[in-house]
Coordinates of C-alpha atoms in Angstrom, one line a residue:
X12 CA 129.2 108.9 65.3
X13 CA 127.2 111.1 67.1
X14 CA 126.7 114.7 65.4
X15 CA 127.2 117.5 67.5
X16 CA 124.5 120.2 68.0
X17 CA 125.9 122.5 65.3
X18 CA 125.5 119.8 62.7
X19 CA 122.2 119.1 63.6
X20 CA 121.0 122.5 63.5
X21 CA 122.9 123.4 60.6
X22 CA 120.9 119.6 58.7
X23 CA 117.9 121.0 60.6
X24 CA 118.1 124.5 58.9
X25 CA 118.8 123.4 55.8
X26 CA 116.1 121.0 55.7
X27 CA 113.1 124.1 56.0
X28 CA 114.8 126.1 53.6
X29 CA 117.0 128.1 55.0
X30 CA 120.5 128.9 53.9
X31 CA 123.5 127.8 55.9
X32 CA 126.8 129.8 55.7
X33 CA 129.7 128.8 57.6
X34 CA 132.5 131.5 58.2
X35 CA 135.4 131.8 60.5
X36 CA 135.1 135.4 62.0
X37 CA 132.1 138.2 62.6
X38 CA 133.7 140.2 59.9
X39 CA 133.3 137.6 57.2
X40 CA 129.6 137.5 58.8
X41 CA 129.2 141.0 58.2
X42 CA 130.8 140.6 54.5
X43 CA 128.4 138.2 53.5
X44 CA 125.1 140.4 54.8
X45 CA 126.8 143.5 52.7
X46 CA 127.6 141.1 49.5
X47 CA 123.3 139.6 49.6
X48 CA 122.6 143.1 49.6
X49 CA 124.6 144.3 47.3
X50 CA 123.1 141.5 45.0
X51 CA 119.3 142.1 45.7
X52 CA 117.5 143.1 43.6
X53 CA 115.8 146.7 44.4
X54 CA 112.6 147.2 46.1
X55 CA 110.1 150.0 45.3
X56 CA 108.3 151.4 48.8
X57 CA 105.3 149.3 48.8
X58 CA 103.6 151.4 51.5
X59 CA 103.9 154.9 53.1
X60 CA 106.2 157.6 51.2
X61 CA 108.9 156.7 49.5
X62 CA 112.4 157.9 51.3
X63 CA 114.9 159.0 48.9
X64 CA 117.5 156.4 47.8
X65 CA 120.6 156.0 47.2
X66 CA 121.3 152.0 47.1
X67 CA 119.8 149.3 48.2
X68 CA 118.8 149.0 51.9
X69 CA 120.7 147.1 54.5
X70 CA 118.5 147.1 58.2
X71 CA 121.2 146.3 60.6
X72 CA 119.9 147.6 64.4
X73 CA 121.4 146.7 68.1
X74 CA 124.5 145.6 66.1
X75 CA 127.9 146.6 68.7
X76 CA 129.5 149.5 68.0
X77 CA 132.1 147.5 65.6
X78 CA 129.9 145.7 63.8
X79 CA 128.0 148.5 62.8
X80 CA 131.5 150.9 61.9
X81 CA 132.1 147.8 59.7
X82 CA 128.6 147.8 57.9
X83 CA 128.6 151.4 57.6
X84 CA 132.3 151.3 55.7
X85 CA 130.9 148.5 53.6
X86 CA 127.6 149.8 52.8
X87 CA 130.0 153.1 51.5
X88 CA 132.2 151.6 49.6
X89 CA 129.1 149.4 47.9
X90 CA 126.8 151.8 47.3
X91 CA 124.2 150.3 50.0
X92 CA 121.9 152.3 52.3
X93 CA 122.5 151.4 56.3
X94 CA 119.6 151.7 58.2
X95 CA 120.2 151.3 62.3
X96 CA 116.9 152.8 63.6
X97 CA 113.7 154.2 62.8
X98 CA 112.9 151.3 60.4
X99 CA 109.1 152.2 60.4
X100 CA 110.5 154.8 57.9
X101 CA 111.4 152.1 55.1
X102 CA 108.8 149.3 56.1
X103 CA 108.0 148.2 52.7
X104 CA 111.6 148.7 50.9
X105 CA 114.5 147.0 52.6
X106 CA 116.4 144.5 50.6
X107 CA 118.2 143.1 53.4
X108 CA 117.9 142.8 57.1
X109 CA 120.4 141.5 60.0
X110 CA 120.5 140.6 63.9
X111 CA 122.5 138.3 66.5
X112 CA 120.9 135.2 67.2
X113 CA 120.9 134.7 71.0
X114 CA 121.2 131.2 70.5
X115 CA 120.3 128.3 68.4
X116 CA 117.8 125.0 69.2
X117 CA 119.3 122.1 67.2
X118 CA 116.4 119.7 67.0
X119 CA 114.4 122.2 65.1
X120 CA 117.1 124.1 63.2
X121 CA 115.8 127.2 65.0
X122 CA 117.2 130.9 65.8
X123 CA 116.1 132.5 68.9
X124 CA 116.6 136.4 68.2
X125 CA 116.3 138.8 71.9
X126 CA 114.1 141.1 69.9
X127 CA 112.2 143.7 72.0
X128 CA 113.5 146.6 70.7
X129 CA 110.9 147.0 67.5
X130 CA 113.4 148.1 65.1
X131 CA 115.1 144.0 65.6
X132 CA 111.9 142.9 64.9
X133 CA 111.3 144.8 61.8
X134 CA 114.9 143.8 60.7
X135 CA 113.7 140.6 60.6
X136 CA 110.4 140.2 59.7
X137 CA 110.4 143.0 56.7
X138 CA 112.7 143.0 54.2
X139 CA 112.9 139.7 51.7
X140 CA 116.1 138.7 52.8
X141 CA 117.0 137.9 56.7
X142 CA 120.4 137.3 57.9
X143 CA 120.8 135.8 61.5
X144 CA 124.4 135.9 62.5
X145 CA 125.1 133.0 65.3
X146 CA 127.6 131.7 67.4
X147 CA 128.7 127.5 67.1
X148 CA 129.0 128.0 70.8
X149 CA 125.2 129.4 71.2
X150 CA 123.8 126.0 69.7
X151 CA 122.1 124.0 72.1
X152 CA 120.8 120.1 71.6
X153 CA 117.4 121.6 71.7
X154 CA 114.2 123.0 73.3
X155 CA 114.5 121.1 76.5
X156 CA 118.5 122.7 76.8
X157 CA 117.5 126.1 76.5
X158 CA 115.6 126.7 79.7
X159 CA 118.4 128.3 81.0
X160 CA 119.0 130.7 78.1
X161 CA 115.6 131.7 78.1
X162 CA 115.2 132.6 82.0
X163 CA 118.1 135.4 81.8
X164 CA 115.8 136.7 78.8
X165 CA 111.9 136.1 80.7
X166 CA 114.1 136.6 84.3
X167 CA 114.3 140.4 83.8
X168 CA 112.1 143.0 85.8
X169 CA 110.8 144.1 81.6
X170 CA 109.5 141.3 79.6
X171 CA 112.0 140.5 76.8
X172 CA 110.3 139.5 73.2
X173 CA 112.2 136.7 71.8
X174 CA 111.5 135.5 68.2
X175 CA 112.0 131.8 67.5
X176 CA 112.8 132.0 64.0
X177 CA 112.7 128.5 61.5
X178 CA 113.6 129.1 58.1
X179 CA 111.4 131.4 56.2
X180 CA 107.8 132.6 56.4
X181 CA 106.2 130.0 55.6
X182 CA 102.0 129.7 55.6
X183 CA 99.9 127.1 53.5
X184 CA 96.7 129.4 54.6
X185 CA 95.6 129.3 50.9
X186 CA 94.4 125.9 50.1
X187 CA 97.0 124.4 51.6
X188 CA 99.4 125.3 48.9
X189 CA 102.8 126.0 50.7
X190 CA 104.0 129.8 50.2
X191 CA 107.5 131.2 51.3
X192 CA 107.8 135.1 52.1
X193 CA 104.2 135.9 52.8
X194 CA 104.2 136.9 56.7
X195 CA 108.3 137.5 56.4
X196 CA 111.4 136.7 54.8
X197 CA 111.2 135.1 51.6
X198 CA 114.7 134.1 52.6
X199 CA 116.5 133.2 55.5
X200 CA 120.5 132.8 55.9
X201 CA 122.0 131.5 58.9
X202 CA 125.4 132.9 59.1
X203 CA 127.5 129.9 61.2
X204 CA 129.7 131.8 63.3
X205 CA 132.9 128.9 64.2
X206 CA 134.1 130.5 67.4

């Protein structure tokens, strides 16, 4: 039996060290991100002045209003700090960043994130843990199937910034030893929403 694009995407994502969590709803996905942030070890500010900390920081820029409100309430209940903009102020000390993937590419286990907004780029690159939300219906079989979706972003008058994220950050620059989390998140949690 042939795999669906979502099944192949999940298999390939796991193979490249991502954690894939399947959920039934957006609220369940957001709750998962809150729990990850609550369980994270707090970070000390590594650069710039240390902002006043009242709890672990969840970076969540660019979310729709109802999702941002869900996270505000959840952060308040769990003693977390929600940062929706101005992420440069928290650049060295965010525990978890959350963003939506516009689509997924099954053949490589990739999430495509529209990140023209600098805060979205920072939320997906700087925290130790990145949480990407992706709807099952947006997973395409492969790169060649993404042309129509990608043209939607690149066909605009103003250029768009797209990030193709495949697993946590990795490098083998130093003596060809694979190291995770050097140029970006150490952990990638891709939350697959069954829509």
